[in-house]
Short mmCIF file of C-alpha atoms and ligand atoms in Angstrom, two decimals:
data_model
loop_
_atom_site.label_atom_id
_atom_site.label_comp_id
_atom_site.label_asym_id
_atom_site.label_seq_id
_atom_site.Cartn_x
_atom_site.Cartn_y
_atom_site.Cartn_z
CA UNK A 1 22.37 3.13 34.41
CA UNK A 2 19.41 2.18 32.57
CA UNK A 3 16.68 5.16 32.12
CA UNK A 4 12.97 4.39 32.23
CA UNK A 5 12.55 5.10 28.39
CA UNK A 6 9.19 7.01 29.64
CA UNK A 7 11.49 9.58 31.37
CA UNK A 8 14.85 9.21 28.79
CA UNK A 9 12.49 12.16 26.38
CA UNK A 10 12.65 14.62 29.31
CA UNK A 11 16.31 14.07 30.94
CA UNK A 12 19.67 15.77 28.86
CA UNK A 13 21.04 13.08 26.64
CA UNK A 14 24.35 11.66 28.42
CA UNK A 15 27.39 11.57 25.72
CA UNK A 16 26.88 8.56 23.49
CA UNK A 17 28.94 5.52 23.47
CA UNK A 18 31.03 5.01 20.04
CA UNK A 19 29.61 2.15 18.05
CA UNK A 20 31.68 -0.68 18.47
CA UNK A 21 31.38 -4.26 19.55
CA UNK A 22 33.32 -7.00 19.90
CA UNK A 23 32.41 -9.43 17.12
CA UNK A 24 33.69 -9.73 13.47
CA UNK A 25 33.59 -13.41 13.51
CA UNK A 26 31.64 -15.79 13.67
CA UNK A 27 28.77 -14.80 11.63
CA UNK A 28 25.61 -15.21 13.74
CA UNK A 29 23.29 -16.16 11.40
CA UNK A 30 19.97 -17.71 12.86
CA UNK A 31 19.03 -20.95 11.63
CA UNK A 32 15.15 -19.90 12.60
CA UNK A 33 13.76 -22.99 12.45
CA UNK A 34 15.27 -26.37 13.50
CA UNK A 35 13.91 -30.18 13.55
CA UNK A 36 13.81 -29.86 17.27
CA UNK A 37 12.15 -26.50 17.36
CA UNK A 38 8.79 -26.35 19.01
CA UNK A 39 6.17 -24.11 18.91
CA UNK A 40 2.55 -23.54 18.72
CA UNK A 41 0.88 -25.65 15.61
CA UNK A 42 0.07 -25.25 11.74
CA UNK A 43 -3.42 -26.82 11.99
CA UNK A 44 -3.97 -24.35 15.70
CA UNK A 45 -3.41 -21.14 13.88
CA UNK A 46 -4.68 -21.83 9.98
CA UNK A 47 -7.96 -21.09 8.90
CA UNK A 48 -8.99 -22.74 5.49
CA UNK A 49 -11.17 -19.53 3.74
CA UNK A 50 -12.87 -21.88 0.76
CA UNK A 51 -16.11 -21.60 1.74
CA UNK A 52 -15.42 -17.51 2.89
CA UNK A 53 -14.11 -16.83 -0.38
CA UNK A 54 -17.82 -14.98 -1.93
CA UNK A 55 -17.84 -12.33 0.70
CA UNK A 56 -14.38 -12.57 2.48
CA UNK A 57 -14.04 -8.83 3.82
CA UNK A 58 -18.25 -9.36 5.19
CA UNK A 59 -18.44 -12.55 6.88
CA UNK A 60 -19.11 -12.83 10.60
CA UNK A 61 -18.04 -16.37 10.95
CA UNK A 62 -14.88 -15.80 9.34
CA UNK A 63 -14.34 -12.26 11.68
CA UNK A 64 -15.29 -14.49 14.87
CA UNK A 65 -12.98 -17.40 14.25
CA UNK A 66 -10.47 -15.02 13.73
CA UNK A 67 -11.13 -13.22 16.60
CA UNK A 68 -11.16 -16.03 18.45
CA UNK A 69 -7.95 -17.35 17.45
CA UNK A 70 -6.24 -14.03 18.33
CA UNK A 71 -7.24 -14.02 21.08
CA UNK A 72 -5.89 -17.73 22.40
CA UNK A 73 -3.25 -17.61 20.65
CA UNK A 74 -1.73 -14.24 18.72
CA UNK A 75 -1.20 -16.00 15.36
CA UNK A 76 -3.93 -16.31 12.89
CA UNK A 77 -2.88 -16.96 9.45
CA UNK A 78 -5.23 -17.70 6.40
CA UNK A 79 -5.25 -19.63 2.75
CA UNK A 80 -7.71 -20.39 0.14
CA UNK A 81 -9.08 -16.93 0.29
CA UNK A 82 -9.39 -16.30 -3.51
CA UNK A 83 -7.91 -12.88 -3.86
CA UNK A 84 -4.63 -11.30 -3.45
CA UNK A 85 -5.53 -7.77 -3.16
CA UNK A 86 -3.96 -6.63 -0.05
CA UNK A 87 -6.49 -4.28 1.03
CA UNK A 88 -9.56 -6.96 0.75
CA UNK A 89 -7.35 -10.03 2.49
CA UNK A 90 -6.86 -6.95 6.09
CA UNK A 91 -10.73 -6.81 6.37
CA UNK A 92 -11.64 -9.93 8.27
CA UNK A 93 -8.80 -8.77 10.80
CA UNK A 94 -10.42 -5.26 11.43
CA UNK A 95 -11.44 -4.55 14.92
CA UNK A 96 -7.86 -6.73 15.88
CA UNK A 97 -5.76 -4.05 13.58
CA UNK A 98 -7.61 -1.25 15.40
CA UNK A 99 -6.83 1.68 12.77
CA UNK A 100 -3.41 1.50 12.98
CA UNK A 101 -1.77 1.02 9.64
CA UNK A 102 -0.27 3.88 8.88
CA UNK A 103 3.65 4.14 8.21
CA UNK A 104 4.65 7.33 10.37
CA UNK A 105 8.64 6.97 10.46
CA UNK A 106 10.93 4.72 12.43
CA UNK A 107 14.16 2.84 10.98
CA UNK A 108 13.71 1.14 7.86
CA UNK A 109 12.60 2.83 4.82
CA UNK A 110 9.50 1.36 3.31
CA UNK A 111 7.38 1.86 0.28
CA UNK A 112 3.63 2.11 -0.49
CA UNK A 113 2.85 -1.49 -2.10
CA UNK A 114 -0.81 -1.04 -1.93
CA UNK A 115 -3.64 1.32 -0.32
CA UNK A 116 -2.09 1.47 3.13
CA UNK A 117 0.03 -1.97 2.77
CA UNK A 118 3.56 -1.10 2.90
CA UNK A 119 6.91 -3.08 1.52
CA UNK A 120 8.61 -4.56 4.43
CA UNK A 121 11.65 -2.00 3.76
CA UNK A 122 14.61 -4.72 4.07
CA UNK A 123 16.65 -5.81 1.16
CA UNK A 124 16.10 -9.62 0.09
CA UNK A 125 20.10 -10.25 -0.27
CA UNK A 126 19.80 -9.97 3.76
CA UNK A 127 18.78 -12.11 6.17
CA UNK A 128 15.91 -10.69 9.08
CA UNK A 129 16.96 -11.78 12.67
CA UNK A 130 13.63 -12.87 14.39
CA UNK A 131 12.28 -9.45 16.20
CA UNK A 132 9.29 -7.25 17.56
CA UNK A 133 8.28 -4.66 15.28
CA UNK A 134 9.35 -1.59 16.56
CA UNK A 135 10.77 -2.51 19.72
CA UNK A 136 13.57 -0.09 19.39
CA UNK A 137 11.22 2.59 20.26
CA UNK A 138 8.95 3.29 23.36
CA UNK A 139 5.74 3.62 20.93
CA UNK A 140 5.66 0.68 19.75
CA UNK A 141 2.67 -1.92 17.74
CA UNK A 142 0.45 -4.10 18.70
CA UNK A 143 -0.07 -6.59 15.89
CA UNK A 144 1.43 -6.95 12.34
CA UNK A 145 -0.49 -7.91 9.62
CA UNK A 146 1.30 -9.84 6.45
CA UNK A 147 0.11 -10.56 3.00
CA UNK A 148 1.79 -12.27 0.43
CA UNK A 149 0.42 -10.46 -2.91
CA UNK A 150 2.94 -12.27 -5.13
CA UNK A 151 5.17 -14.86 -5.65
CA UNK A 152 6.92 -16.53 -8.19
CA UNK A 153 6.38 -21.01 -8.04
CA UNK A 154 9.21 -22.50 -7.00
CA UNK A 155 10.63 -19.78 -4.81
CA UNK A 156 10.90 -20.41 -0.97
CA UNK A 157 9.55 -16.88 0.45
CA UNK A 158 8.98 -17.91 3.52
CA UNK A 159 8.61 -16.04 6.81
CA UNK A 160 9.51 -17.29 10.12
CA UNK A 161 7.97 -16.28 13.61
CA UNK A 162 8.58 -17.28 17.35
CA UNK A 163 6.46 -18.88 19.83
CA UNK A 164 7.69 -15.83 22.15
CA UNK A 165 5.19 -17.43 24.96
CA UNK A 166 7.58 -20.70 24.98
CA UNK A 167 10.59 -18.30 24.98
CA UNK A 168 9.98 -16.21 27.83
CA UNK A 169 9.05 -19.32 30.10
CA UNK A 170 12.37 -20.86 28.50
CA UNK A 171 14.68 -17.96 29.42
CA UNK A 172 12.92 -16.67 32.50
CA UNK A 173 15.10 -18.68 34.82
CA UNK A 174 18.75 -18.56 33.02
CA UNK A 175 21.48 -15.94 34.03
CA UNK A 176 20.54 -14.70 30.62
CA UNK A 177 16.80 -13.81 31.66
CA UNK A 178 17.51 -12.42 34.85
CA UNK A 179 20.06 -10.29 33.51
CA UNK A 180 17.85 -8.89 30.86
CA UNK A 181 15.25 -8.73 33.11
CA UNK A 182 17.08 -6.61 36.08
CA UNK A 183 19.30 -4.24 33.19
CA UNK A 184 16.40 -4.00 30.48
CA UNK A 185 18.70 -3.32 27.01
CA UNK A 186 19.71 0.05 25.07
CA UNK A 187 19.20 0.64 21.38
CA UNK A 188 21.54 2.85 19.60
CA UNK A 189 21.03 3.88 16.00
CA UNK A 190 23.28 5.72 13.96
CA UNK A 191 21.48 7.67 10.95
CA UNK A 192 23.36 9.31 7.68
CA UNK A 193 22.75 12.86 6.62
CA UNK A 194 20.72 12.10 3.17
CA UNK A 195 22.54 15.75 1.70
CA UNK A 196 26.08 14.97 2.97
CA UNK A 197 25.50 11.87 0.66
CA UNK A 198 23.93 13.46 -2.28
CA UNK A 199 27.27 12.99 -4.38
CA UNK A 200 29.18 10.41 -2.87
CA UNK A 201 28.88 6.66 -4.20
CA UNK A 202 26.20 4.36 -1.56
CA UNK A 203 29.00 2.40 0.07
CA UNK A 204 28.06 1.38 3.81
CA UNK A 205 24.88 3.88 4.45
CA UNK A 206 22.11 2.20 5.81
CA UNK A 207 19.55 4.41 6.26
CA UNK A 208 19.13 8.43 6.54
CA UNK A 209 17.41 9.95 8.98
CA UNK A 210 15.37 12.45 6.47
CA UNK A 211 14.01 8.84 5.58
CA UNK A 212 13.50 7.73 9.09
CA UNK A 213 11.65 10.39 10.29
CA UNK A 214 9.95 11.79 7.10
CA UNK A 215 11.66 15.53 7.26
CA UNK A 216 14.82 17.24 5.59
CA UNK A 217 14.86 19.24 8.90
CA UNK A 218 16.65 18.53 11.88
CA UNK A 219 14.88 20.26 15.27
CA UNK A 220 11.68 18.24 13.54
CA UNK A 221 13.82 14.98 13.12
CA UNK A 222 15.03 15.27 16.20
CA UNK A 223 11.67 16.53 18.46
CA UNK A 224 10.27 13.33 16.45
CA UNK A 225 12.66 11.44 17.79
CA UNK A 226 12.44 13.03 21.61
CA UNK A 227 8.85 12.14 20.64
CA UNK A 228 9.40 8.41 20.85
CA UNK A 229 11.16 8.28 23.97
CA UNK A 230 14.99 8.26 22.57
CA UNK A 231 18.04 10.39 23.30
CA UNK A 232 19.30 12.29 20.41
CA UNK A 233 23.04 13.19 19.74
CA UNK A 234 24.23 15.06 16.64
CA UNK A 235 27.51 13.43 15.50
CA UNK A 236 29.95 14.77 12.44
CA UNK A 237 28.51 15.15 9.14
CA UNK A 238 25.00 15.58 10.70
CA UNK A 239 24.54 12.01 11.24
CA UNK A 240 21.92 11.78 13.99
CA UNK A 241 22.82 9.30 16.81
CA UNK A 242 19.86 8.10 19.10
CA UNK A 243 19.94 5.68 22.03
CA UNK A 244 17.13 4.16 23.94
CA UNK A 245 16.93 2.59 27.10
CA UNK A 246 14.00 0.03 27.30
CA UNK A 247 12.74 -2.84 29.29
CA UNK A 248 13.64 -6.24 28.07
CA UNK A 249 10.07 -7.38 28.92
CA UNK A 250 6.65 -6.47 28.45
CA UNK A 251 3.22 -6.59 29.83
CA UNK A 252 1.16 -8.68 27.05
CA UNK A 253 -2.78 -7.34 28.12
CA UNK A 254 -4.17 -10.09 26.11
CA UNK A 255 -2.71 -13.16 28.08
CA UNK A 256 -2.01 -10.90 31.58
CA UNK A 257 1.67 -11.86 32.02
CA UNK A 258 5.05 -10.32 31.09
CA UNK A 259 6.88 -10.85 28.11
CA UNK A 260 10.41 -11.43 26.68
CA UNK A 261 10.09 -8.11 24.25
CA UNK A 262 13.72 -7.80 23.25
CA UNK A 263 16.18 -9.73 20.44
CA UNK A 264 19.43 -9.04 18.86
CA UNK A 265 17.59 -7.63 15.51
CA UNK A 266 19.31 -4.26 16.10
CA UNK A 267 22.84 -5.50 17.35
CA UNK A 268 25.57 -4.64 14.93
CA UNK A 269 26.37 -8.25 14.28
CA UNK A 270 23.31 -8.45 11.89
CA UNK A 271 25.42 -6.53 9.06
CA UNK A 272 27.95 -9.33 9.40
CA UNK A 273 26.31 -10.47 5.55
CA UNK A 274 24.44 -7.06 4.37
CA UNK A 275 25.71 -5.29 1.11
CA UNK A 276 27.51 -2.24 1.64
CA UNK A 277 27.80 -2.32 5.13
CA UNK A 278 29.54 -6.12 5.70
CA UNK A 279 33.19 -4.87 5.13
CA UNK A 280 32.28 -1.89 7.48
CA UNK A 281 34.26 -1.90 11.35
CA UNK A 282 31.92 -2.60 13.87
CA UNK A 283 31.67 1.34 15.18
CA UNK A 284 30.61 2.50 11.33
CA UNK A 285 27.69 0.14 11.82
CA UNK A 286 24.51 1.76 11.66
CA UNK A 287 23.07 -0.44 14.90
CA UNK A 288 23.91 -1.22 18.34
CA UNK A 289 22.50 -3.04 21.19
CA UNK A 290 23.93 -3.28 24.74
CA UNK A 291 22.42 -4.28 28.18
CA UNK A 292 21.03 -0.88 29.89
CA UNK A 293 23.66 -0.52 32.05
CA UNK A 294 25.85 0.10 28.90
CA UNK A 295 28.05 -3.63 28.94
CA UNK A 296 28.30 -5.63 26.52
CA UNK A 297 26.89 -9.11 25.27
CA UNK A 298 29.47 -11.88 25.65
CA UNK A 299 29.79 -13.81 22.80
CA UNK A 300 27.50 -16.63 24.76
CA UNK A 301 25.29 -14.42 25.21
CA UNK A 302 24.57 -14.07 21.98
CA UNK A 303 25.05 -17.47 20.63
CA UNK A 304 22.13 -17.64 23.36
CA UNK A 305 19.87 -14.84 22.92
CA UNK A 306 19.50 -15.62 18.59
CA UNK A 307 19.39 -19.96 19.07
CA UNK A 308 16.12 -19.75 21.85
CA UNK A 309 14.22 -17.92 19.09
CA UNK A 310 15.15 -20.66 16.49
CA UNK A 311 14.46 -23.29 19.05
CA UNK A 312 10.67 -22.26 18.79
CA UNK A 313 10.69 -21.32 15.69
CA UNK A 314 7.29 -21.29 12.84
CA UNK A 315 7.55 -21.70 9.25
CA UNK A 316 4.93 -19.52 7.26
CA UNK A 317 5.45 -20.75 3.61
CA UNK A 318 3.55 -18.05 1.56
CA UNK A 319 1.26 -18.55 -1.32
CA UNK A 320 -0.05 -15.50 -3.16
CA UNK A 321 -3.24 -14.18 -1.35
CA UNK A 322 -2.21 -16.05 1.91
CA UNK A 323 -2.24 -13.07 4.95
CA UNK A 324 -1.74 -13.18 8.11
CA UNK A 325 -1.47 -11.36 11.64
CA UNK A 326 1.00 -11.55 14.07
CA UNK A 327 0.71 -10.69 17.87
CA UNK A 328 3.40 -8.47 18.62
CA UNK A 329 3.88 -9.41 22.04
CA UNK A 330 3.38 -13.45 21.64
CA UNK A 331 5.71 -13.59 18.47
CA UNK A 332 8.21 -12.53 16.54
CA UNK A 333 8.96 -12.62 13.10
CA UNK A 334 12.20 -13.14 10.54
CA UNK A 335 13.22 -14.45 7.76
CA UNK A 336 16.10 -16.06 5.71
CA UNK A 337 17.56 -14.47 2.70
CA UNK A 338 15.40 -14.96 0.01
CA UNK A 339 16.97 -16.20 -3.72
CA UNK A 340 15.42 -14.61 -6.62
CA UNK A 341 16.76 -14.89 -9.65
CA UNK A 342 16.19 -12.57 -12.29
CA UNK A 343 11.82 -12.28 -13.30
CA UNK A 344 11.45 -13.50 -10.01
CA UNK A 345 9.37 -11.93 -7.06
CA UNK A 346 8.12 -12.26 -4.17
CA UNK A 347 5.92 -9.37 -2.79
CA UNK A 348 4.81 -9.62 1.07
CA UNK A 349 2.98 -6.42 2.60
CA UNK A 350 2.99 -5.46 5.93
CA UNK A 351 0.50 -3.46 8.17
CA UNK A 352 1.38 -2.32 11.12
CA UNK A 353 -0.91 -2.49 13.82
CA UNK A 354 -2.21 0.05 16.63
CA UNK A 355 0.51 1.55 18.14
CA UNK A 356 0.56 1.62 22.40
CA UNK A 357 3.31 3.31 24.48
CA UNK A 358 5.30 0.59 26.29
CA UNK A 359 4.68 0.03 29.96
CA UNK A 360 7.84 -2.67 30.57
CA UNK A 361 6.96 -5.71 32.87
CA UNK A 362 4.36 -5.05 35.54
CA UNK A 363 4.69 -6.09 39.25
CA UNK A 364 2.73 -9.53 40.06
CA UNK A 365 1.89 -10.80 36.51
CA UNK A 366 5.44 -13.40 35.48
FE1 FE2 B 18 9.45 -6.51 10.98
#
């Protein structure tokens, strides 16, 4: 049964499910953008910065039509603002990133890039299915904040988000919806022990939980984790196994209605094309997702679930010094793999916003 993930810290952890799903083939690979796809405008989000470029971080124009754009509509994304320098490009978007910003452990492992602008922790070689930041736990963010700091002409670096607004009414009425909606879903995560793999070859770990949670020691990984509303098992080799029941939707303050909050980002199939984990079975995967009554996605399901997020899908084709924020709630965000070849980059850094403890769907406001 599916556990409020408020009350899944307090109760005793049931025995975990084995990792395992059904699907080697076909590779579900989103397409995150199609001819047909629609979603909210270029020209409704963008704000041209030429004439904010003297005092970017100071002026009160800028700050209000950004503001004011987050507030209609959760995307705000700006160009021409003369700088890259990360730090600078977040100031007209204080007040909306409220003090967050600061990295304090989750699943992927991410590096300082800047000030308090961190890498966003996923190899390039992979592909990013469209997701919520931090949706896999019950403290989760309000906002992202992007910034492309670098990136070489010619390269496609783009990021992808989607119109989750256009989603949820999409999906609300399918058998699809209402199952999500009446089962909620359950994240599992498998972490390696970073000393059982001190001298053995990187072939199929993911990520360690030392890394995760930003301690060698396990009560404080673990209380961490207990911390953020998840169930913690301890499997062989130390490898720390934590599931988490959550609602599929959530209540969005700024538009007063319930959101979709939920993709397949953290189902197994996403390692169908990674490095070192591809040629892995499907229970040595590092990720899981079920419905919260522990059953599986069908394979329509899926196909589903990762093609209505490419139906409303947003191209955000980065220029160096270009930033942006992201509504957590109103959209996700993705991206293709990205093709560098060698003396190539492309450098995108990502805040993360205030954090809030979920509250699922509330009664009256669909
Ligand atoms: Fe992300």
């Amino acid at each position: 049964m599916c556990a409020s993930p408020m009350a899944s810290s307090a109760t005793k952890a049931a025995p975990l499910v084995t990792i395992a799903n059904a699907f080697t083939k076909p590779h579900w690979i989103p397409k995150f953008i199609k001819p047909s796809s629609v979603g909210v405008k270029k020209e409704e989000y963008s704000i041209d910065c030429t004439r904010y470029q003297k005092n970017l971080g100071r002026n009160d124009e800028l700050k209000r039509r950004v503001r004011d754009l987050y507030q209609r509509i959760g995307l705000v994304y700006l160009q021409n603002t003369g700088t890259r320098n990360a730090e600078e490009l977040q100031r007209p978007f204080e007040g909306i990133l409220g003090g967050g910003g600061v990295y304090t452990g989750g699943a992927n492992p991410r590096s300082p890039v800047e000030g308090n602008v961190y890498d966003t922790g996923v190899s390039m070689s992979s592909f990013v299915h469209y997701h919520h930041e931090m949706a896999y736990v019950d403290t989760t963010v309000r906002n992202v904040f992007f910034t492309c700091s670098d990136l070489t002409p010619g390269v496609d670096g783009s990021s992808y988000v989607s119109d989750n607004v256009r989603v949820t009414d999409n999906i609300a009425r399918t058998p699809l919806g209402m199952k999500l909606k009446d089962l909620g879903v359950c994240y599992i995560r498998k972490l390696t022990d970073r000393e059982h793999y001190l001298h053995i070859p990187q072939v199929g770990v993911y990520n360690h939980w030392q890394k995760s949670f930003l301690t060698g020691d396990m009560k404080e990984a673990e209380r961490r984790a207990r911390e953020r509303g998840l169930e913690v098992e301890w499997g062989q080799n130390r490898e720390m196994i934590t599931k988490y029941y959550a609602p599929s939707y959530e209540y969005c303050p700024d538009i007063d209605r319930n959101l979709l909050y939920a993709s397949l980002a953290d189902h197994s199939i996403w390692f169908d094309t990674w490095p070192l984990v591809e040629h892995l079975p499907q229970e040595d995967r590092p990720l899981k997702m079920t419905f919260g009554d522990d059953s599986e996605f069908s394979e329509e399901e899926v196909a589903q679930f990762v093609g209505i997020y490419d139906d409303h899908g947003i191209q955000l084709n980065w220029s160096p010094g270009e930033a942006a924020i992201v509504c957590n709630y109103r959209f996700l965000h993705g991206r293709p793999v990205i093709h560098l070849n060698a003396g190539e980059v492309r450098t995108l850094g990502v805040v993360l916003g205030e954090f809030f403890k979920r509250v699922g769907a509330l009664p009256g406001k669909w």
